[in-house]
Amino acid sequence: MSSTEPSEKRRTALDALHRSLGATMTDFAGWDMPLRYGSERDEHLAVRTRAGLFDLSHMGEITVTGPQAAELLNFALVGNIASVGTGRARYTMICRADGGILDDLIVYRLAETEYMVVANASNAQVVLDALTERAAGFDAEVRDDRDAYALIAVQGPESPGILKTLTDADLDGLKYYAGLPGTVAGVPALIARTGYTGEDGFELFVAPSDAEKLWQALTDAGAPAGLVPCGLSCRDTLRLEAGMPLYGHELSTSLTPFDAGLGRVVKFDKEGDFVGREALAAAAERAAAEPPRVLVGLVAEGRRVPRAGYPVVAGGEVIGEVTSGAPSPTLGKPIAMAYVDAAHAAPGTAGVGVDIRGSHEPYEVVALPFYKRRK
């Protein structure tokens, strides 16, 4: 192999199982991952109405431990991590000194001085390097635990019932964005009530050697409820309907959390300094005075599907850009998220379209998310 050729793709502990199920595999952030097993529409609707099973072992787990673990994370990230209770989780971001978003993260507090940071697969090394660099001067250790975990998610309205048949853990008492250690089908696991689908569900962090046993147990337990294996394709349409941002689409180093409409994750009132504080304070002032482009939802009036990078237009002028677009199985129409000029961001704004290969297709501006589950 020449030095210019890509290195071998990484495979999860469930790789052979995916292939035995006939999965269509794809390269995602250097990992060979299942894109779909059959119909991505059927997989999407199974999660919305029943349950779906996902291999998310490409996500990046980074453990931060030590007497000053909380102080390090408060300095390195924009959220107030010190205020997260043991057994709880928080959505947050890691930014550059100029306020640009390096990644969005979920941080779990596993114990008094132990945290698990979960980064996106494409940014795991960047996040690990940034945390390691920012740890200088803190009595805390940053550890790369990407090879220590496989991650299996069961998502959808039937998921609590399915999981209850396999664990004695108190699922009823497990709140959204919380995690507890337990045993699932005889396998030690961190059971987290988190997900990226807009549905109730759980993410199970286990040893890679236990992944196949757990997947099979969930498959068997879920069969009567209609659970199906699901690939990354339907995960993308599920998160899009739920208005959840995807790094590299709605989030990037050229945007601050305030540009992305997620300024709420930045906590200026926490103790001590943090990376990007000054730039983010300026970004907050700019956003309050004159909002930059605003992230909105777009619903097609026709059948043509918008894709990332397509211009959003009004009155013959470009007023924004599509960041994610796909057919919505739940709405039965193409949908998109897009950054548009504030003057055109109000739901119901007339005359907005998407330039799809030279044709200006009409779209309705709507508030995000497109879909909210019934509680």
Short mmCIF file of C-alpha atoms in Angstrom, two decimals:
data_model
loop_
_atom_site.label_atom_id
_atom_site.label_comp_id
_atom_site.label_asym_id
_atom_site.label_seq_id
_atom_site.Cartn_x
_atom_site.Cartn_y
_atom_site.Cartn_z
CA MET A 1 0.00 0.00 0.00
CA SER A 2 1.40 3.41 -0.90
CA SER A 3 1.55 6.14 1.73
CA THR A 4 -1.18 8.05 -0.14
CA GLU A 5 -3.70 5.21 0.06
CA PRO A 6 -6.14 5.12 2.99
CA SER A 7 -5.31 2.79 5.83
CA GLU A 8 -7.40 -0.29 6.53
CA LYS A 9 -10.93 0.50 7.68
CA ARG A 10 -11.69 -0.27 11.31
CA ARG A 11 -14.28 -2.94 12.04
CA THR A 12 -16.53 -3.20 15.07
CA ALA A 13 -16.91 -6.33 17.19
CA LEU A 14 -20.20 -6.98 15.37
CA ASP A 15 -18.74 -6.83 11.84
CA ALA A 16 -19.19 -10.54 11.01
CA LEU A 17 -22.72 -10.47 12.39
CA HIS A 18 -23.68 -7.48 10.19
CA ARG A 19 -22.38 -9.31 7.12
CA SER A 20 -24.28 -12.47 8.06
CA LEU A 21 -27.45 -10.35 8.16
CA GLY A 22 -26.78 -9.13 4.61
CA ALA A 23 -25.99 -5.54 5.61
CA THR A 24 -24.85 -3.05 3.00
CA MET A 25 -21.61 -1.74 4.49
CA THR A 26 -20.15 1.74 4.07
CA ASP A 27 -17.06 3.68 5.12
CA PHE A 28 -17.92 6.12 7.91
CA ALA A 29 -15.09 8.09 9.53
CA GLY A 30 -12.67 5.26 8.79
CA TRP A 31 -14.99 2.54 10.09
CA ASP A 32 -16.76 -0.13 8.05
CA MET A 33 -20.34 0.32 9.23
CA PRO A 34 -23.78 -1.04 8.25
CA LEU A 35 -25.65 1.47 6.09
CA ARG A 36 -28.82 -0.61 5.89
CA TYR A 37 -29.93 -4.23 6.16
CA GLY A 38 -32.94 -4.01 3.85
CA SER A 39 -35.20 -1.03 3.28
CA GLU A 40 -34.00 2.11 5.10
CA ARG A 41 -37.61 3.37 5.08
CA ASP A 42 -38.78 0.20 6.86
CA GLU A 43 -35.94 0.50 9.39
CA HIS A 44 -36.84 4.16 10.03
CA LEU A 45 -40.54 3.39 10.55
CA ALA A 46 -39.69 0.45 12.84
CA VAL A 47 -37.87 2.86 15.19
CA ARG A 48 -40.77 5.33 15.09
CA THR A 49 -43.42 2.69 15.78
CA ARG A 50 -41.68 -0.32 17.36
CA ALA A 51 -37.93 -0.61 17.93
CA GLY A 52 -34.62 -0.68 16.14
CA LEU A 53 -31.20 -2.06 17.05
CA PHE A 54 -28.04 -0.11 16.14
CA ASP A 55 -24.30 -0.77 16.30
CA LEU A 56 -22.69 2.54 17.29
CA SER A 57 -19.30 1.16 18.24
CA HIS A 58 -17.58 3.74 16.03
CA MET A 59 -18.30 6.48 18.59
CA GLY A 60 -15.29 7.70 20.58
CA GLU A 61 -15.19 7.08 24.34
CA ILE A 62 -12.68 9.09 26.36
CA THR A 63 -12.41 8.60 30.14
CA VAL A 64 -11.38 11.51 32.36
CA THR A 65 -10.47 10.64 35.95
CA GLY A 66 -8.75 12.19 38.93
CA PRO A 67 -9.28 14.71 41.74
CA GLN A 68 -9.56 17.62 39.25
CA ALA A 69 -11.49 15.81 36.50
CA ALA A 70 -14.48 18.14 36.92
CA GLU A 71 -12.29 21.25 36.88
CA LEU A 72 -10.51 20.05 33.74
CA LEU A 73 -13.78 19.40 31.91
CA ASN A 74 -15.20 22.76 33.01
CA PHE A 75 -12.10 24.41 31.52
CA ALA A 76 -11.99 22.29 28.35
CA LEU A 77 -15.71 22.30 27.49
CA VAL A 78 -18.34 25.06 27.29
CA GLY A 79 -20.82 23.43 29.70
CA ASN A 80 -20.89 23.29 33.49
CA ILE A 81 -19.76 19.70 33.91
CA ALA A 82 -19.02 20.06 37.63
CA SER A 83 -22.77 20.43 38.25
CA VAL A 84 -23.64 17.09 36.61
CA GLY A 85 -24.73 14.60 39.24
CA THR A 86 -23.24 11.11 39.45
CA GLY A 87 -25.22 8.85 37.14
CA ARG A 88 -26.36 11.74 34.93
CA ALA A 89 -25.27 12.91 31.49
CA ARG A 90 -25.08 16.26 29.72
CA TYR A 91 -25.03 17.39 26.10
CA THR A 92 -22.23 19.89 25.56
CA MET A 93 -19.58 21.08 23.11
CA ILE A 94 -15.84 21.51 22.88
CA CYS A 95 -14.78 24.71 21.12
CA ARG A 96 -11.58 26.28 19.86
CA ALA A 97 -10.23 29.47 21.41
CA ASP A 98 -11.98 31.41 18.60
CA GLY A 99 -15.35 29.86 19.56
CA GLY A 100 -15.54 27.47 16.58
CA ILE A 101 -17.13 24.11 17.41
CA LEU A 102 -14.67 21.19 17.46
CA ASP A 103 -17.39 18.68 18.31
CA ASP A 104 -20.63 18.17 20.19
CA LEU A 105 -20.41 15.64 22.99
CA ILE A 106 -22.27 13.74 25.66
CA VAL A 107 -20.48 13.61 29.03
CA TYR A 108 -21.50 10.96 31.57
CA ARG A 109 -20.50 11.31 35.22
CA LEU A 110 -19.80 7.72 36.21
CA ALA A 111 -18.47 8.43 39.72
CA GLU A 112 -17.37 11.34 41.88
CA THR A 113 -14.08 11.75 40.00
CA GLU A 114 -14.75 9.73 36.82
CA TYR A 115 -16.36 10.92 33.60
CA MET A 116 -16.88 9.42 30.16
CA VAL A 117 -16.82 11.81 27.22
CA VAL A 118 -18.46 10.43 24.06
CA ALA A 119 -17.31 12.11 20.85
CA ASN A 120 -18.43 11.70 17.26
CA ALA A 121 -16.46 9.08 15.36
CA SER A 122 -15.08 11.61 12.88
CA ASN A 123 -13.79 13.87 15.67
CA ALA A 124 -12.72 11.37 18.34
CA GLN A 125 -8.99 11.89 17.79
CA VAL A 126 -9.37 15.69 17.63
CA VAL A 127 -11.31 15.67 20.92
CA LEU A 128 -8.82 13.30 22.56
CA ASP A 129 -5.91 15.51 21.50
CA ALA A 130 -7.64 18.71 22.68
CA LEU A 131 -8.56 17.24 26.08
CA THR A 132 -5.04 15.87 26.53
CA GLU A 133 -3.53 19.26 25.72
CA ARG A 134 -5.99 21.12 27.96
CA ALA A 135 -5.29 18.73 30.86
CA ALA A 136 -1.90 20.35 31.45
CA GLY A 137 -1.77 21.68 35.02
CA PHE A 138 -4.80 19.68 36.22
CA ASP A 139 -4.60 16.67 38.54
CA ALA A 140 -6.55 14.54 36.09
CA GLU A 141 -5.89 11.82 33.52
CA VAL A 142 -7.35 11.66 30.00
CA ARG A 143 -7.56 8.09 28.69
CA ASP A 144 -8.42 6.85 25.20
CA ASP A 145 -11.03 4.14 25.80
CA ARG A 146 -12.25 3.73 22.22
CA ASP A 147 -11.13 0.09 22.13
CA ALA A 148 -12.59 -0.66 25.57
CA TYR A 149 -16.22 -0.33 24.50
CA ALA A 150 -18.73 -1.57 22.00
CA LEU A 151 -21.91 0.53 21.87
CA ILE A 152 -25.30 -0.95 21.05
CA ALA A 153 -28.45 1.17 20.97
CA VAL A 154 -32.05 0.02 21.16
CA GLN A 155 -34.39 2.83 20.17
CA GLY A 156 -38.15 3.21 19.78
CA PRO A 157 -41.35 3.08 21.80
CA GLU A 158 -41.03 -0.67 22.46
CA SER A 159 -37.42 -0.43 23.67
CA PRO A 160 -38.16 -0.12 27.43
CA GLY A 161 -40.32 -3.23 27.35
CA ILE A 162 -37.73 -5.19 25.40
CA LEU A 163 -34.86 -4.19 27.69
CA LYS A 164 -36.86 -4.94 30.84
CA THR A 165 -36.99 -8.62 29.88
CA LEU A 166 -33.17 -8.75 29.95
CA THR A 167 -32.19 -6.69 33.01
CA ASP A 168 -33.06 -6.14 36.66
CA ALA A 169 -31.89 -2.52 36.42
CA ASP A 170 -34.46 0.10 37.41
CA LEU A 171 -35.35 1.33 33.92
CA ASP A 172 -38.49 3.10 35.15
CA GLY A 173 -36.34 5.21 37.46
CA LEU A 174 -33.75 5.92 34.75
CA LYS A 175 -34.38 9.44 33.50
CA TYR A 176 -33.55 10.82 30.05
CA TYR A 177 -29.83 11.73 29.95
CA ALA A 178 -28.94 9.43 32.82
CA GLY A 179 -26.89 6.25 33.02
CA LEU A 180 -26.46 3.42 35.49
CA PRO A 181 -24.25 0.33 35.68
CA GLY A 182 -26.18 -2.90 35.35
CA THR A 183 -26.33 -6.29 33.70
CA VAL A 184 -28.18 -6.90 30.43
CA ALA A 185 -28.58 -10.53 29.33
CA GLY A 186 -25.81 -11.43 31.78
CA VAL A 187 -23.46 -8.83 30.27
CA PRO A 188 -22.06 -5.97 32.41
CA ALA A 189 -23.11 -2.68 30.82
CA LEU A 190 -23.46 1.03 31.33
CA ILE A 191 -27.15 1.53 30.56
CA ALA A 192 -27.80 5.08 29.34
CA ARG A 193 -31.18 6.58 28.45
CA THR A 194 -29.85 8.55 25.51
CA GLY A 195 -30.15 8.40 21.76
CA TYR A 196 -30.13 10.22 18.44
CA THR A 197 -33.50 9.27 16.98
CA GLY A 198 -36.11 11.45 18.67
CA GLU A 199 -37.56 8.34 20.35
CA ASP A 200 -37.23 6.84 23.81
CA GLY A 201 -34.37 4.41 23.92
CA PHE A 202 -31.15 3.21 25.47
CA GLU A 203 -27.47 3.09 24.64
CA LEU A 204 -25.55 0.16 26.11
CA PHE A 205 -21.78 0.45 26.58
CA VAL A 206 -20.25 -3.02 26.90
CA ALA A 207 -16.94 -4.84 26.43
CA PRO A 208 -16.38 -5.66 22.72
CA SER A 209 -16.13 -9.36 23.62
CA ASP A 210 -19.71 -9.22 24.96
CA ALA A 211 -21.22 -7.33 22.01
CA GLU A 212 -22.36 -10.29 19.92
CA LYS A 213 -24.02 -12.03 22.88
CA LEU A 214 -25.88 -8.82 23.79
CA TRP A 215 -26.96 -8.11 20.20
CA GLN A 216 -28.35 -11.64 19.85
CA ALA A 217 -30.19 -11.44 23.18
CA LEU A 218 -31.78 -8.11 22.21
CA THR A 219 -32.70 -9.51 18.78
CA ASP A 220 -34.43 -12.51 20.36
CA ALA A 221 -36.17 -10.48 23.08
CA GLY A 222 -37.30 -7.87 20.58
CA ALA A 223 -38.64 -10.19 17.90
CA PRO A 224 -42.21 -10.35 19.33
CA ALA A 225 -42.27 -6.52 19.48
CA GLY A 226 -41.10 -6.11 15.89
CA LEU A 227 -37.53 -4.96 16.58
CA VAL A 228 -35.28 -4.89 13.50
CA PRO A 229 -31.55 -4.20 12.95
CA CYS A 230 -30.98 -0.66 11.68
CA GLY A 231 -28.15 1.01 9.80
CA LEU A 232 -26.65 4.48 9.68
CA SER A 233 -28.91 5.59 6.83
CA CYS A 234 -32.11 5.51 8.90
CA ARG A 235 -30.23 6.92 11.90
CA ASP A 236 -29.59 9.99 9.76
CA THR A 237 -33.24 10.44 8.69
CA LEU A 238 -34.42 9.84 12.27
CA ARG A 239 -32.11 12.53 13.71
CA LEU A 240 -33.02 14.89 10.85
CA GLU A 241 -36.76 14.59 11.60
CA ALA A 242 -35.94 15.20 15.28
CA GLY A 243 -34.01 18.37 14.36
CA MET A 244 -30.78 17.05 15.88
CA PRO A 245 -27.56 18.55 14.48
CA LEU A 246 -24.87 16.45 12.82
CA TYR A 247 -21.24 17.51 13.01
CA GLY A 248 -19.93 18.45 9.57
CA HIS A 249 -23.42 19.52 8.50
CA GLU A 250 -25.11 21.78 11.07
CA LEU A 251 -21.97 22.14 13.23
CA SER A 252 -18.39 22.99 12.24
CA THR A 253 -15.31 24.94 13.31
CA SER A 254 -16.60 27.91 11.26
CA LEU A 255 -19.66 28.19 13.53
CA THR A 256 -20.01 28.98 17.22
CA PRO A 257 -22.77 27.40 19.34
CA PHE A 258 -24.62 30.74 19.05
CA ASP A 259 -24.51 30.59 15.25
CA ALA A 260 -26.03 27.11 15.46
CA GLY A 261 -28.87 28.25 17.75
CA LEU A 262 -27.37 26.21 20.58
CA GLY A 263 -26.00 29.02 22.73
CA ARG A 264 -27.85 27.51 25.69
CA VAL A 265 -25.07 24.92 26.07
CA VAL A 266 -22.51 27.65 26.85
CA LYS A 267 -22.44 28.36 30.60
CA PHE A 268 -20.74 31.70 31.33
CA ASP A 269 -21.79 31.53 34.99
CA LYS A 270 -19.64 28.51 35.87
CA GLU A 271 -16.55 28.91 38.03
CA GLY A 272 -13.24 29.61 36.36
CA ASP A 273 -12.15 30.33 32.83
CA PHE A 274 -12.80 28.04 29.88
CA VAL A 275 -11.43 27.71 26.36
CA GLY A 276 -13.23 30.09 24.03
CA ARG A 277 -14.95 32.16 26.75
CA GLU A 278 -13.97 35.55 25.34
CA ALA A 279 -14.83 34.72 21.72
CA LEU A 280 -18.11 33.11 22.76
CA ALA A 281 -19.12 36.13 24.86
CA ALA A 282 -18.62 38.29 21.76
CA ALA A 283 -20.59 35.78 19.65
CA ALA A 284 -23.44 35.89 22.16
CA GLU A 285 -23.56 39.69 21.92
CA ARG A 286 -23.59 39.58 18.12
CA ALA A 287 -26.37 36.99 18.08
CA ALA A 288 -28.49 39.08 20.47
CA ALA A 289 -27.98 42.31 18.52
CA GLU A 290 -28.34 41.00 14.98
CA PRO A 291 -28.88 37.28 14.55
CA PRO A 292 -26.69 35.70 11.91
CA ARG A 293 -28.22 33.06 9.70
CA VAL A 294 -30.71 30.95 11.62
CA LEU A 295 -31.07 27.16 11.46
CA VAL A 296 -34.59 26.36 10.23
CA GLY A 297 -36.59 23.46 8.89
CA LEU A 298 -37.74 23.29 5.29
CA VAL A 299 -40.56 21.06 4.02
CA ALA A 300 -40.90 20.44 0.28
CA GLU A 301 -44.09 21.24 -1.57
CA GLY A 302 -42.93 18.92 -4.38
CA ARG A 303 -41.03 15.63 -4.50
CA ARG A 304 -37.46 16.71 -5.24
CA VAL A 305 -35.00 16.04 -2.42
CA PRO A 306 -32.59 18.80 -1.29
CA ARG A 307 -29.03 17.88 -0.37
CA ALA A 308 -26.35 19.49 1.76
CA GLY A 309 -24.80 22.47 0.03
CA TYR A 310 -27.82 23.37 -2.13
CA PRO A 311 -28.59 27.13 -2.07
CA VAL A 312 -31.75 28.39 -0.38
CA VAL A 313 -33.30 31.21 -2.43
CA ALA A 314 -35.98 33.92 -2.19
CA GLY A 315 -36.78 36.61 -4.74
CA GLY A 316 -33.98 35.42 -6.99
CA GLU A 317 -31.37 35.90 -4.24
CA VAL A 318 -29.42 33.28 -2.30
CA ILE A 319 -30.50 33.60 1.34
CA GLY A 320 -28.97 30.47 2.83
CA GLU A 321 -27.72 26.95 2.39
CA VAL A 322 -29.07 23.46 3.04
CA THR A 323 -27.05 21.56 5.65
CA SER A 324 -28.95 18.23 5.62
CA GLY A 325 -31.77 16.96 3.43
CA ALA A 326 -33.61 13.69 2.84
CA PRO A 327 -37.03 12.19 2.19
CA SER A 328 -38.92 12.04 5.49
CA PRO A 329 -40.62 8.65 5.94
CA THR A 330 -42.75 10.06 8.78
CA LEU A 331 -43.95 13.20 6.96
CA GLY A 332 -44.02 11.58 3.51
CA LYS A 333 -42.22 14.58 1.99
CA PRO A 334 -38.63 15.72 1.46
CA ILE A 335 -37.30 17.82 4.36
CA ALA A 336 -34.14 19.78 5.07
CA MET A 337 -32.33 21.75 7.71
CA ALA A 338 -30.77 24.97 6.44
CA TYR A 339 -29.09 28.13 7.65
CA VAL A 340 -31.02 31.11 6.25
CA ASP A 341 -30.86 34.88 6.70
CA ALA A 342 -32.80 35.97 9.79
CA ALA A 343 -35.27 37.95 7.63
CA HIS A 344 -36.49 34.67 6.09
CA ALA A 345 -36.32 32.45 9.18
CA ALA A 346 -39.83 32.87 10.61
CA PRO A 347 -42.08 29.82 10.15
CA GLY A 348 -44.44 30.38 7.24
CA THR A 349 -42.18 32.92 5.46
CA ALA A 350 -43.44 33.09 1.88
CA GLY A 351 -41.44 32.72 -1.31
CA VAL A 352 -38.62 30.51 -0.04
CA GLY A 353 -37.22 27.79 -2.27
CA VAL A 354 -34.23 25.52 -2.78
CA ASP A 355 -32.14 25.67 -5.94
CA ILE A 356 -32.04 22.04 -7.03
CA ARG A 357 -29.81 21.90 -10.10
CA GLY A 358 -31.04 25.20 -11.47
CA SER A 359 -34.72 24.73 -10.64
CA HIS A 360 -36.12 26.76 -7.72
CA GLU A 361 -38.33 24.29 -5.86
CA PRO A 362 -40.81 25.77 -3.36
CA TYR A 363 -40.31 24.96 0.33
CA GLU A 364 -42.19 25.87 3.50
CA VAL A 365 -40.14 27.31 6.38
CA VAL A 366 -41.03 25.50 9.64
CA ALA A 367 -39.76 25.49 13.22
CA LEU A 368 -37.55 22.58 14.27
CA PRO A 369 -37.97 19.76 15.03
CA PHE A 370 -40.10 18.28 12.24
CA TYR A 371 -41.15 15.45 14.55
CA LYS A 372 -41.74 15.18 18.29
CA ARG A 373 -42.66 11.89 19.92
CA ARG A 374 -45.71 11.59 22.10
CA LYS A 375 -44.62 11.43 25.74
#
